[in-house]
Short mmCIF file of C-alpha atoms and ligand atoms in Angstrom, two decimals:
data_model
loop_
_atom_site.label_atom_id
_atom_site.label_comp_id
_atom_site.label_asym_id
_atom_site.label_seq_id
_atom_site.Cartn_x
_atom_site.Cartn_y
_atom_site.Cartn_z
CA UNK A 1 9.12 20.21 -25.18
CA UNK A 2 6.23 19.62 -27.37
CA UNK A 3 3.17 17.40 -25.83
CA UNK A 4 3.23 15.02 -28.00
CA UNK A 5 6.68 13.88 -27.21
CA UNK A 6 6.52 14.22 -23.44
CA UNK A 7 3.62 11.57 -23.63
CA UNK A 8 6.38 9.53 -25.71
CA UNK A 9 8.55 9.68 -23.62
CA UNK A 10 6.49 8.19 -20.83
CA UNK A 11 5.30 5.23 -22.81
CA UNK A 12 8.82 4.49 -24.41
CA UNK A 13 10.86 4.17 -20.74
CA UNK A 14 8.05 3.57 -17.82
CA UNK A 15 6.45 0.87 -17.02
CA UNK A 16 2.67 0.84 -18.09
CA UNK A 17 1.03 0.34 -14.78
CA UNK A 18 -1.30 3.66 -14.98
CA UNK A 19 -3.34 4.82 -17.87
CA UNK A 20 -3.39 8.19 -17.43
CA UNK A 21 -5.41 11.02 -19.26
CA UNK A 22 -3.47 12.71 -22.21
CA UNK A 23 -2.95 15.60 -20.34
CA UNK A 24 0.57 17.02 -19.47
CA UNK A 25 0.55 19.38 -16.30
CA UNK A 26 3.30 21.65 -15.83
CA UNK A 27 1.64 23.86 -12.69
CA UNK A 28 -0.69 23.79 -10.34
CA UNK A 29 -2.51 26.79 -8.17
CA UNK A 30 -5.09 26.09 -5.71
CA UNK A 31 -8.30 24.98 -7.20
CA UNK A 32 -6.37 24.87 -11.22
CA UNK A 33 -4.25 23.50 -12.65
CA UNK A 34 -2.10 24.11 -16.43
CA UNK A 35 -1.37 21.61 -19.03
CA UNK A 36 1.63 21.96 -21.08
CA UNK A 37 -0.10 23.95 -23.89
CA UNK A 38 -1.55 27.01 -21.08
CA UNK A 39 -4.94 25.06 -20.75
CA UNK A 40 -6.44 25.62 -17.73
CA UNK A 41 -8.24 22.82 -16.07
CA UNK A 42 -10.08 22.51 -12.66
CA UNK A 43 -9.06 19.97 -10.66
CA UNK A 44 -11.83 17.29 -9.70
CA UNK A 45 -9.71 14.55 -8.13
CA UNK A 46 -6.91 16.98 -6.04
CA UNK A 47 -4.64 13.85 -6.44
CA UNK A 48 -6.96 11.18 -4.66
CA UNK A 49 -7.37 13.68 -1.78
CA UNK A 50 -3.40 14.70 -1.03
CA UNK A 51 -4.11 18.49 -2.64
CA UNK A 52 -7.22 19.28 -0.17
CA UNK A 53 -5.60 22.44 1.07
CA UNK A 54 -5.29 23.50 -3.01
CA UNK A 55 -2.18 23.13 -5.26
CA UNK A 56 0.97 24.49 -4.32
CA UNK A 57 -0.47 26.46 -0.95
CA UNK A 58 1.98 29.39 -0.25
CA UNK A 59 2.03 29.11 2.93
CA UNK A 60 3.40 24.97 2.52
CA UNK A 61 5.43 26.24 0.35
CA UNK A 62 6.95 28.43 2.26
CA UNK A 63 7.23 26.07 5.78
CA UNK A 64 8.59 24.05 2.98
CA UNK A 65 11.20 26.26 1.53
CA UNK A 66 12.43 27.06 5.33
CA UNK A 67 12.91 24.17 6.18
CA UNK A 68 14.71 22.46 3.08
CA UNK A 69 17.20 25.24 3.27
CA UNK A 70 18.14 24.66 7.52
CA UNK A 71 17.71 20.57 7.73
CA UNK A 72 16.06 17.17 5.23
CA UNK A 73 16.97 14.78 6.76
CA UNK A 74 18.77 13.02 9.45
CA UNK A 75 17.21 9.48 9.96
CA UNK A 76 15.65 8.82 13.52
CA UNK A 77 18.76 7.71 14.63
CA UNK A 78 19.18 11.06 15.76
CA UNK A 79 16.73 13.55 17.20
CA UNK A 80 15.15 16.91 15.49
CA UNK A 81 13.35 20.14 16.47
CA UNK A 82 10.49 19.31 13.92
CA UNK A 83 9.74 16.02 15.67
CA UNK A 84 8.44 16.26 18.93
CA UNK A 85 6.30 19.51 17.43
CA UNK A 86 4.69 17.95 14.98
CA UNK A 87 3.78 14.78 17.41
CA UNK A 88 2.30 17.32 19.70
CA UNK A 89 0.34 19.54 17.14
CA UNK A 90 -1.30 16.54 15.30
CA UNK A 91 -2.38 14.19 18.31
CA UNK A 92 -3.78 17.79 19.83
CA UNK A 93 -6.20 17.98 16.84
CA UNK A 94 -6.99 14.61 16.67
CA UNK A 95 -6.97 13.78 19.85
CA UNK A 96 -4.43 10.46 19.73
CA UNK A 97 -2.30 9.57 22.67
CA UNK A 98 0.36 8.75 20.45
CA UNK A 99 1.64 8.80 17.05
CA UNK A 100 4.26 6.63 14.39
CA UNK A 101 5.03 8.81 10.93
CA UNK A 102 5.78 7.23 7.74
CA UNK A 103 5.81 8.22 4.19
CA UNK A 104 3.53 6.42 2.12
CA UNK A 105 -0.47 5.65 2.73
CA UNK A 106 0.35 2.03 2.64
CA UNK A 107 3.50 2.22 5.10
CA UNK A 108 1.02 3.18 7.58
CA UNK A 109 -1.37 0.47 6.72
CA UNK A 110 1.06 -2.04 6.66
CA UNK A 111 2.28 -0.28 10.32
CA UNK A 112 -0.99 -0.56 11.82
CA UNK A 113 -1.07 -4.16 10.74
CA UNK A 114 2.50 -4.86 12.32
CA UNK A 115 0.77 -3.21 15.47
CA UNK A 116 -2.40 -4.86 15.98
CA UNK A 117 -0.72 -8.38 15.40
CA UNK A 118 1.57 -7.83 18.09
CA UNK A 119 -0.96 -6.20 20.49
CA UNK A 120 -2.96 -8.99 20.07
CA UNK A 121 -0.14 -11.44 21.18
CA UNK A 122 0.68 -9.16 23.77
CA UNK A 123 -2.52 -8.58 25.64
CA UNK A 124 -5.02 -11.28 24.17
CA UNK A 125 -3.13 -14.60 24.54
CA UNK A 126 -3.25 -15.34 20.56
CA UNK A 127 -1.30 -18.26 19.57
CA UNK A 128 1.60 -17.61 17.33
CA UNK A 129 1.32 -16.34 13.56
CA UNK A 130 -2.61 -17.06 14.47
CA UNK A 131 -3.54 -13.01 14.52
CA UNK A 132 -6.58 -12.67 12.22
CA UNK A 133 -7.43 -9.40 10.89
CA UNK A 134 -10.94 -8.53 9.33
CA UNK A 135 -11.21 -6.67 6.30
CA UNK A 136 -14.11 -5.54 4.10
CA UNK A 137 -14.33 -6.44 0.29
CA UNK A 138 -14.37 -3.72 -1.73
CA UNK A 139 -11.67 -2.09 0.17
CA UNK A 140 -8.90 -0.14 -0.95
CA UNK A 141 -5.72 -0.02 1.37
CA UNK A 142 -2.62 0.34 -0.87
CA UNK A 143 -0.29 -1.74 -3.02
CA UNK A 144 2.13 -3.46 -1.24
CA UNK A 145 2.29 -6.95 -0.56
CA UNK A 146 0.45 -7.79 2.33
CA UNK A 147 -2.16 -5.53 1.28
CA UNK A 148 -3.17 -6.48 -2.07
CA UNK A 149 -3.21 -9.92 0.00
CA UNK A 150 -6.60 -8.75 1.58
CA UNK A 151 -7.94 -6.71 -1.53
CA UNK A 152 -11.27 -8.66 -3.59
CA UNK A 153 -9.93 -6.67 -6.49
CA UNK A 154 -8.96 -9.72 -8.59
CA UNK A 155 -6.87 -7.47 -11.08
CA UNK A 156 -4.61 -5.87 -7.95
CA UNK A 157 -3.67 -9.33 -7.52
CA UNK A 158 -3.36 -11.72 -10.42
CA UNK A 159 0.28 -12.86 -11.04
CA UNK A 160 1.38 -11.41 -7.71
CA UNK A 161 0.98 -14.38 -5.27
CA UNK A 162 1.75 -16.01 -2.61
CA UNK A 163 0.07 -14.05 -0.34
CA UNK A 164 0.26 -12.71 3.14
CA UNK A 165 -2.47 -15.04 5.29
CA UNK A 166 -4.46 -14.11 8.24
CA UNK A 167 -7.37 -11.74 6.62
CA UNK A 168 -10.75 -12.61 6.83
CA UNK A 169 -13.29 -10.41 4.61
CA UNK A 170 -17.01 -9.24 4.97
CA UNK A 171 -19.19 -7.48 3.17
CA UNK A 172 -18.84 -3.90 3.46
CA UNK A 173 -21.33 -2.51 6.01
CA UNK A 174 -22.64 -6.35 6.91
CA UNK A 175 -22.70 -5.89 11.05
CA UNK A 176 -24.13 -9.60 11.33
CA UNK A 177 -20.84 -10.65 8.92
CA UNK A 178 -18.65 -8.61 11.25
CA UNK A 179 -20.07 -10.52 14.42
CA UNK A 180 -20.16 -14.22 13.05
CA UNK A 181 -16.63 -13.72 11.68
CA UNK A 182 -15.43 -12.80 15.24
CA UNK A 183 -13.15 -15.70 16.51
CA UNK A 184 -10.96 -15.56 19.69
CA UNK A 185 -7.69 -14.51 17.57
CA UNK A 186 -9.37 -11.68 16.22
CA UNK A 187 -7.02 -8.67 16.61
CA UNK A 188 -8.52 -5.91 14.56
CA UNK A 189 -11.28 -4.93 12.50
CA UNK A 190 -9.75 -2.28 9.42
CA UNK A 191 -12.09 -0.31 7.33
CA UNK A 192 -12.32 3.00 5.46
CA UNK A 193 -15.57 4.32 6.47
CA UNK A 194 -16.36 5.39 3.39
CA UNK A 195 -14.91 3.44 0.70
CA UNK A 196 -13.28 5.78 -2.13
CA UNK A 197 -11.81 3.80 -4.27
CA UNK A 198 -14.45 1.48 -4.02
CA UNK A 199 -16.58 3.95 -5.55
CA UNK A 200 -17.52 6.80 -2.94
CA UNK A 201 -19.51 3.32 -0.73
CA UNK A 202 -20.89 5.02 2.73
CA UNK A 203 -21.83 2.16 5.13
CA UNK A 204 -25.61 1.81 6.48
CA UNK A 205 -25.86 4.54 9.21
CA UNK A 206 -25.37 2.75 12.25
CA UNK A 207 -22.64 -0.08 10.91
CA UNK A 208 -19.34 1.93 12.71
CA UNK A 209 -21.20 2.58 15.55
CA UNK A 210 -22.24 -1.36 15.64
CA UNK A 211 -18.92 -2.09 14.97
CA UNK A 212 -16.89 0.18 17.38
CA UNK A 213 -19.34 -1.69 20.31
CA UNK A 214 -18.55 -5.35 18.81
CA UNK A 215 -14.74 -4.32 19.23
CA UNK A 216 -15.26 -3.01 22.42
CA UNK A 217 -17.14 -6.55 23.52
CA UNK A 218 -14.87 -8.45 22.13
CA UNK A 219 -11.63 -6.96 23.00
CA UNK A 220 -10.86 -6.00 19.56
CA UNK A 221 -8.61 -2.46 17.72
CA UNK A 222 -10.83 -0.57 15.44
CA UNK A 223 -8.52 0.17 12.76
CA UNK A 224 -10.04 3.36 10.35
CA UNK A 225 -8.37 4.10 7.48
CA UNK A 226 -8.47 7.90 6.90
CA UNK A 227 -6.14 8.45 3.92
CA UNK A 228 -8.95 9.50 1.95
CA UNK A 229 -11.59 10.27 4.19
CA UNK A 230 -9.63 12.23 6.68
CA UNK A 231 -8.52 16.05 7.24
CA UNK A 232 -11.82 17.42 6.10
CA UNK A 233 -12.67 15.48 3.05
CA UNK A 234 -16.20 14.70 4.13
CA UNK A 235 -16.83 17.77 5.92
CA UNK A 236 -15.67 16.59 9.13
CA UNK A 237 -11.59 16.28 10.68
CA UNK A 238 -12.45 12.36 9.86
CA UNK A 239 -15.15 10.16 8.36
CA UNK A 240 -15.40 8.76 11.85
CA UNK A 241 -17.25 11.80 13.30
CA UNK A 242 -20.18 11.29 11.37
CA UNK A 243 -21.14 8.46 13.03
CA UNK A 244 -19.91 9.69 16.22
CA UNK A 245 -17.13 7.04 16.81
CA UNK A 246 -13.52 6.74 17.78
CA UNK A 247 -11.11 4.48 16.69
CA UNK A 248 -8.15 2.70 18.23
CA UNK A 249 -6.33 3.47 15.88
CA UNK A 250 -6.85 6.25 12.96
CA UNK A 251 -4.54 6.07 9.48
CA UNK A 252 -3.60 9.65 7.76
CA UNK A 253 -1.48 10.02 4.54
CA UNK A 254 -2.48 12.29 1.54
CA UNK A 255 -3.68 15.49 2.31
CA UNK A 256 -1.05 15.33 5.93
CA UNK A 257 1.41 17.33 3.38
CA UNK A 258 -1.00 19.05 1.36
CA UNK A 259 0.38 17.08 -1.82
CA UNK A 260 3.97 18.78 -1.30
CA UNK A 261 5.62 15.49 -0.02
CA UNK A 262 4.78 11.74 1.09
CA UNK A 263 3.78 11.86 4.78
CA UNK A 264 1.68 9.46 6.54
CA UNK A 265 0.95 8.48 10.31
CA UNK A 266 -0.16 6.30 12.49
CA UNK A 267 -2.50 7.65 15.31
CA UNK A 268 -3.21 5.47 18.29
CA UNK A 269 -6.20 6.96 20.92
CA UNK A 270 -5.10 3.39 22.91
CA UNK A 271 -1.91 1.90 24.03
CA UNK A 272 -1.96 -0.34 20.51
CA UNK A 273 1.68 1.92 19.50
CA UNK A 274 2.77 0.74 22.92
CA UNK A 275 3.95 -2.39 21.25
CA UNK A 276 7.18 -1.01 19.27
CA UNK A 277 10.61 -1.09 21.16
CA UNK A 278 13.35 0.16 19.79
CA UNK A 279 14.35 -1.78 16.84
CA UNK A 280 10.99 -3.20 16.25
CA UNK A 281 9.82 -0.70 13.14
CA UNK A 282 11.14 2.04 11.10
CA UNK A 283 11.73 4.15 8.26
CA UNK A 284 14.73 6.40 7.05
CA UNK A 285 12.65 8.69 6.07
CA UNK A 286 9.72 8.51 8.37
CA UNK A 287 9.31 11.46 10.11
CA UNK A 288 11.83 13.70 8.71
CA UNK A 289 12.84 17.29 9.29
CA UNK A 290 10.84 18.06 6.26
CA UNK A 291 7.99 15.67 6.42
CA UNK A 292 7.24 17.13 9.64
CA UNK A 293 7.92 21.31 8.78
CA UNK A 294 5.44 20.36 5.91
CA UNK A 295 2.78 18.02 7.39
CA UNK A 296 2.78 21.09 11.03
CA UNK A 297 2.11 23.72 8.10
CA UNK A 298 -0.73 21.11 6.01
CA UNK A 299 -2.75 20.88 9.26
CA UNK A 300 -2.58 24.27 10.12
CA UNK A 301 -3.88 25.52 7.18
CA UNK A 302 -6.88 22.84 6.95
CA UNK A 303 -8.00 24.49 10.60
CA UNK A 304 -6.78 28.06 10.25
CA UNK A 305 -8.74 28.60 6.72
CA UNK A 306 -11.69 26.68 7.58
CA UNK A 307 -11.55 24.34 5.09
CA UNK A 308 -13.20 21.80 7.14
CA UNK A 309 -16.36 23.77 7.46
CA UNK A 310 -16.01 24.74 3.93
CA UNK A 311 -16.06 21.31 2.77
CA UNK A 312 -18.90 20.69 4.73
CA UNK A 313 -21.08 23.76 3.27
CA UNK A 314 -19.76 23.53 -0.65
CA UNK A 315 -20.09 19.61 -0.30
CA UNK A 316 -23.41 20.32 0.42
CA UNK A 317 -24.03 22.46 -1.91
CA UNK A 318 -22.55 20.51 -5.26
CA UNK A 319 -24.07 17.20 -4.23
CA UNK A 320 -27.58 19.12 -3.83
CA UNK A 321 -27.06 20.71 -7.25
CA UNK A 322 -25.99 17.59 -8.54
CA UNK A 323 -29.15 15.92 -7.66
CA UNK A 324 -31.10 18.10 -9.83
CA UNK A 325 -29.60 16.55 -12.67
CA UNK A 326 -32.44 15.14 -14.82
CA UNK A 327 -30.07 13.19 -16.82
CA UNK A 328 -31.12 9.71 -17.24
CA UNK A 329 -27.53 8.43 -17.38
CA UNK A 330 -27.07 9.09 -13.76
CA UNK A 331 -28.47 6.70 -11.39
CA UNK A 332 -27.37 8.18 -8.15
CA UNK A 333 -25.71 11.11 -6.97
CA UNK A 334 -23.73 10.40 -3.29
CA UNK A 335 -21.09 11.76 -0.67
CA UNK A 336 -20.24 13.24 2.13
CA UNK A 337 -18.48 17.06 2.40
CA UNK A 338 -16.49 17.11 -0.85
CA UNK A 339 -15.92 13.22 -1.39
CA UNK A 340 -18.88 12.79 -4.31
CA UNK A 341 -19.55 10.22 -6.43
CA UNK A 342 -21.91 10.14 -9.49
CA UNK A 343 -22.97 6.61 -10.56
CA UNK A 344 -23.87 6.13 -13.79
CA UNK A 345 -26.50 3.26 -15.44
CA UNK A 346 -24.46 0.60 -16.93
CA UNK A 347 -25.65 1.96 -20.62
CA UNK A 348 -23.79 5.16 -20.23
CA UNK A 349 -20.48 3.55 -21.51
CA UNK A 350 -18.49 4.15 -18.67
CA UNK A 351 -17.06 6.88 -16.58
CA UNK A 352 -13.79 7.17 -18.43
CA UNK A 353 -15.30 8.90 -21.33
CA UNK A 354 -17.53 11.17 -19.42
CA UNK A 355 -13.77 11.93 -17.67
CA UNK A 356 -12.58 12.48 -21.36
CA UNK A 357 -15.16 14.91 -21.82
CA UNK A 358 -14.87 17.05 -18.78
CA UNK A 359 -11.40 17.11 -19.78
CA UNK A 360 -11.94 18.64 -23.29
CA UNK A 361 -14.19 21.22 -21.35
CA UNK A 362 -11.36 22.05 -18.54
CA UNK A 363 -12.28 19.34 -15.64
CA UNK A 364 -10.13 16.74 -14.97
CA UNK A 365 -11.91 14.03 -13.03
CA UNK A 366 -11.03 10.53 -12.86
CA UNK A 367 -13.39 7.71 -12.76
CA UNK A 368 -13.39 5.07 -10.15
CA UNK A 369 -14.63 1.71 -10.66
CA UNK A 370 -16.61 1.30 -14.32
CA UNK A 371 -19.36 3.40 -13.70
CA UNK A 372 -18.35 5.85 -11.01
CA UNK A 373 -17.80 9.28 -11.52
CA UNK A 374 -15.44 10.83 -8.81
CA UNK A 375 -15.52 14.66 -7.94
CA UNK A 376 -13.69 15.31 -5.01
CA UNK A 377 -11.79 19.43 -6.00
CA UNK A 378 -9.38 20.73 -3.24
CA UNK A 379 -11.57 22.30 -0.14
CA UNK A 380 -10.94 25.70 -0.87
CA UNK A 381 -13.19 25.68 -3.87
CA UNK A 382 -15.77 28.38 -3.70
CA UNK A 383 -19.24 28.47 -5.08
CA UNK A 384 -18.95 29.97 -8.38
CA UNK A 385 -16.51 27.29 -8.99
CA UNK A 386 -19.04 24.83 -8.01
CA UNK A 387 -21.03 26.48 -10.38
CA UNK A 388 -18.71 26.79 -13.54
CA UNK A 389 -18.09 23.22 -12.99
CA UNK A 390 -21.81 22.24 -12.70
CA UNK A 391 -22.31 24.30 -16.21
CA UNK A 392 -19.40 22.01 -17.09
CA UNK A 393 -21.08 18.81 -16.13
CA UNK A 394 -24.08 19.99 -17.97
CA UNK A 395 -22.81 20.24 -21.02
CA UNK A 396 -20.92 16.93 -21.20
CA UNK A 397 -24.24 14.74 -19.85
CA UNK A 398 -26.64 16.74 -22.14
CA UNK A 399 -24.11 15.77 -24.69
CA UNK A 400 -24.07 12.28 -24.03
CA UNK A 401 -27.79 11.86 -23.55
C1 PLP B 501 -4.52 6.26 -1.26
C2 PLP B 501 -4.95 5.34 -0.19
C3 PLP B 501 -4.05 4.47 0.45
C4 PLP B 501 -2.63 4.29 -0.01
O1 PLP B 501 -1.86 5.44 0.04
P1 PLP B 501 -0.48 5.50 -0.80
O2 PLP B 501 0.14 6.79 -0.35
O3 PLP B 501 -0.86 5.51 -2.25
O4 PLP B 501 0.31 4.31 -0.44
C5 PLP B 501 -4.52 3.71 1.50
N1 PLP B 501 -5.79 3.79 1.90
C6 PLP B 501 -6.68 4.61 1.32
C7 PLP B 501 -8.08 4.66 1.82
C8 PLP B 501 -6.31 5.39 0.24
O5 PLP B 501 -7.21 6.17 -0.38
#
């Protein structure tokens, strides 16, 4: 089918809530990816982070294909040989005590919400419905409901009301905000420690440290958010590790299958899980036969290939480059590992059409914010990628200049 018409076909039957590049991709190999014409692109966004270990990874593929062919699916009512594995492999690498899967990045928000709430009734006395929760602006959690409820993203919320109460927000990276909005039914404090969607936003050095010892003072879960952040991203297993903290409780989703499959998971280092009986929470396909083949495979491959270090060293590397940029369009070059952003001065016109242009020369990026442009490639990239896509980058901001 011609281009043209598969773009048709989009905007005639779905509903318009993305606006999407005009570019049609029918396959996808490690670092690349092909539109539907044979144009080869490099891939600058690795699907907000789920593609780290590369597009279609044989060896995923292959965990994948075994498993699809013996046993999908058979709801937790029952018990599977992928299960208990899978628990074991991924609280060994992180080192959690326990562990809830789901599918989606914001079932596992929305379970660590459930969680804290009732932990905090549990174990600190909070009157009923009175849990508060605090949340930084800026953030970026998911979609659903309750979410959206806490998001200062005025768009991701208009029309969508009533929302979900018991949220209070602070500044991103405010410590003093943290401690004054500290009340006695303060469950949790959630964060992504470096906000992605927000627009690549690393906290002042020192502010998770702060705030892991004003949880610990006040009897209070440290929620991280580590959908984007986490499984090497930033050049570490987690965010977290750059600032030398733990978390109660850590969120995964995205790169946990490698981009073959929606698997996400709760990881608890404290007894915060503890609070689910049977009956409580659940999800028919949380923690399926496949989820969990695919999501064993995923992590192996992050730690067997290195690609932790290697986002480390080429993250490193790019962001360095990046900062010899003389272009007067950019006003600051940040990240950590392979999580970059570029920001650009307000007069540059916006990020989108810088993301157009990459796209004519064979990088597809996508822009974040107005201003912000994203690079985050899967963690396998090597340097002389890094440097065909710097000649890339070149080109477009000499051209805009
Ligand atoms: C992508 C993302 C989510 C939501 O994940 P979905 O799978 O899209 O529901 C939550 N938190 C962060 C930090 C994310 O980047």
């Amino acid at each position: 089918m011609d281009t043209a018409h598969l773009i048709e076909l989009e905007e005639k039957w779905g509903a318009r809530n993305y606006l999407p590049l005009d570019v049609v991709l029918t396959r996808g190999q490690g670092i690349w990816v092909w539109d539907n014409d044979g144009k080869q692109y490099l891939d600058c966004l690795s699907a907000y982070s789920a593609v780290n270990q590369g597009h279609c990874h044989p060896r995923i593929l292959a965990a994948m294909n075994r498993q699809a062919e013996k046993l999908t699916l058979v709801s937790r009512a029952f018990r599977h040989d992928q299960l208990g594995p899978f628990y074991e492999e991924v609280c060994a690498l992180t080192g959690s005590h326990s562990v809830l899967p789901m599918n989606s990045g914001a079932e596992a928000v929305e379970t660590a919400i459930k969680a804290v709430r009732k932990w905090g009734y549990e174990n600190k006395n909070v009157p009923g419905d009175k849990a508060e929760i605090i949340v930084c602006a800026n953030n970026f959690h998911g979609r659903t409901l309750t979410i959206i409820s806490f998001s200062s993203e005025p768009q991701y919320k208009e029309g969508f009301g009533p929302f979900t109460p018991g949220f209070i927000t602070i500044p991103f990276g405010d410590i003093t905000a943290l401690k004054n909005a500290i009340t006695p039914n303060t469950v949790a404090f959630l964060a992504e420690p470096i906000q992605g969607e927000g627009g690549v936003i690393i906290p002042p050095k020192g502010f998770l440290k702060k705030a892991r010892a004003l949880c610990d003072e006040h009897n209070i879960l440290m929620v991280l958010d580590e959908i984007q952040t986490g499984l090497g991203r930033t050049g570490k297993l987690f965010a977290e590790e750059h600032e030398g903290v733990e978390a109660d409780i850590t969120l995964v989703g995205k790169a946990l299958s490698g981009g073959f499959y929606p698997v996400s998971a709760v990881l608890s280092n404290r007894q915060a899980l503890a609070v689910f009986h049977p009956g409580d929470h659940g999800s028919t396909f949380g923690g399926n036969p496949l989820a969990c083949a695919v999501a064993r495979e995923a992590l192996k491959v992050i730690v067997e290939e290195g690609l932790i270090e290697n986002s480390a060293a080429m993250g490193d590397y790019f962001q360095n480059e990046l900062k010899k940029f003389d272009s007067p369009l950019i006003k600051e070059v940040r990240g950590r590992g392979l999580l970059i952003g570029v920001e650009l001065i307000a007069e540059a016109g916006g990020a989108r059409k810088f993301c157009e242009a990459l796209m004519r020369e064979g990088m597809l990026c996508k822009e974040t914010h107005q201003h912000i442009l994203r690079l985050a490639p899967p963690l396998i990239i090597q340097k002389e990628n890094i440097d065909w896509a710097l000649e890339r980058l070149h080109t477009v901001f000499k051209n805009a200049a």
